[in-house]
GROMACS .gro file of C-alpha atoms in nm:
model
   90
    1UNK     CA    1  20.706  -0.439  -1.922
    2UNK     CA    2  20.625  -0.279  -1.598
    3UNK     CA    3  20.301  -0.060  -1.649
    4UNK     CA    4  20.175   0.009  -1.302
    5UNK     CA    5  20.510   0.100  -1.126
    6UNK     CA    6  20.555   0.461  -1.035
    7UNK     CA    7  20.928   0.561  -1.135
    8UNK     CA    8  21.086   0.836  -0.960
    9UNK     CA    9  21.173   1.166  -1.155
   10UNK     CA   10  21.548   1.094  -1.102
   11UNK     CA   11  21.497   0.744  -1.270
   12UNK     CA   12  21.299   0.910  -1.555
   13UNK     CA   13  21.561   1.192  -1.585
   14UNK     CA   14  21.844   0.917  -1.597
   15UNK     CA   15  21.655   0.729  -1.884
   16UNK     CA   16  21.624   1.055  -2.072
   17UNK     CA   17  21.984   1.127  -2.052
   18UNK     CA   18  22.061   0.802  -2.196
   19UNK     CA   19  21.885   0.868  -2.489
   20UNK     CA   20  21.957   1.264  -2.547
   21UNK     CA   21  22.306   1.258  -2.393
   22UNK     CA   22  22.470   0.912  -2.449
   23UNK     CA   23  22.268   0.852  -2.785
   24UNK     CA   24  22.134   0.520  -2.703
   25UNK     CA   25  21.821   0.420  -2.934
   26UNK     CA   26  21.494   0.458  -2.748
   27UNK     CA   27  21.405   0.117  -2.815
   28UNK     CA   28  21.710  -0.030  -2.671
   29UNK     CA   29  21.673   0.187  -2.351
   30UNK     CA   30  21.324   0.076  -2.312
   31UNK     CA   31  21.396  -0.280  -2.321
   32UNK     CA   32  21.683  -0.248  -2.087
   33UNK     CA   33  21.507  -0.051  -1.839
   34UNK     CA   34  21.165  -0.257  -1.875
   35UNK     CA   35  20.934   0.042  -1.973
   36UNK     CA   36  20.761   0.139  -2.280
   37UNK     CA   37  20.881   0.323  -2.563
   38UNK     CA   38  20.580   0.546  -2.509
   39UNK     CA   39  20.664   0.629  -2.164
   40UNK     CA   40  21.031   0.730  -2.279
   41UNK     CA   41  20.896   0.962  -2.532
   42UNK     CA   42  20.677   1.121  -2.284
   43UNK     CA   43  20.943   1.155  -2.024
   44UNK     CA   44  21.162   1.299  -2.303
   45UNK     CA   45  20.922   1.561  -2.370
   46UNK     CA   46  20.847   1.654  -2.006
   47UNK     CA   47  21.225   1.678  -1.907
   48UNK     CA   48  21.364   1.817  -2.221
   49UNK     CA   49  21.201   2.136  -2.151
   50UNK     CA   50  21.326   2.137  -1.817
   51UNK     CA   51  21.691   2.037  -1.920
   52UNK     CA   52  21.764   2.298  -2.171
   53UNK     CA   53  21.892   2.538  -1.920
   54UNK     CA   54  22.060   2.248  -1.743
   55UNK     CA   55  22.244   2.157  -2.071
   56UNK     CA   56  22.403   2.512  -2.083
   57UNK     CA   57  22.506   2.478  -1.703
   58UNK     CA   58  22.646   2.127  -1.755
   59UNK     CA   59  22.852   2.250  -2.064
   60UNK     CA   60  22.989   2.525  -1.836
   61UNK     CA   61  23.063   2.283  -1.561
   62UNK     CA   62  23.256   2.059  -1.813
   63UNK     CA   63  23.450   2.353  -1.929
   64UNK     CA   64  23.534   2.458  -1.576
   65UNK     CA   65  23.656   2.130  -1.482
   66UNK     CA   66  23.883   2.109  -1.795
   67UNK     CA   67  24.033   2.439  -1.709
   68UNK     CA   68  24.066   2.329  -1.338
   69UNK     CA   69  24.254   2.009  -1.452
   70UNK     CA   70  24.471   2.232  -1.670
   71UNK     CA   71  24.552   2.481  -1.396
   72UNK     CA   72  24.618   2.214  -1.163
   73UNK     CA   73  24.865   2.034  -1.390
   74UNK     CA   74  25.056   2.386  -1.441
   75UNK     CA   75  25.071   2.429  -1.067
   76UNK     CA   76  25.211   2.088  -1.019
   77UNK     CA   77  25.469   2.124  -1.278
   78UNK     CA   78  25.562   2.473  -1.118
   79UNK     CA   79  25.605   2.310  -0.774
   80UNK     CA   80  25.844   2.060  -0.929
   81UNK     CA   81  26.051   2.320  -1.099
   82UNK     CA   82  26.050   2.542  -0.783
   83UNK     CA   83  26.170   2.229  -0.574
   84UNK     CA   84  26.445   2.158  -0.857
   85UNK     CA   85  26.584   2.519  -0.875
   86UNK     CA   86  26.572   2.545  -0.492
   87UNK     CA   87  26.785   2.230  -0.465
   88UNK     CA   88  27.029   2.357  -0.706
   89UNK     CA   89  27.055   2.699  -0.540
   90UNK     CA   90  27.165   2.534  -0.219
   0.00000   0.00000   0.00000
C-alpha cells in the first residue's frame, strides 16, 4: 500500500464514486487502487458532504440526457416522414 503519496482530489472523488455510485466494496477498491480502507472511508466522509448537491445535479443531467435522446429520435422520425411524404407529393 502507498502511504506517503499525495493523491489529487479528482483521484479521491473517483475512488469514492466507485464505492457510492457503482457499489463496489471498500476493500476491493482499496486493494485495486493501492490505498488503505481507512483512507477511502475518510475520503468518503470528506467528499460525500460536498457531493450531496452534486447528486441532484447529476440526476437532473441524466434526466435531461434521456429527454434529449427521446426528442432527437422523434425529430429524426419526423424528418424521415417529411421526406417520404414530400417524395409522394411530387
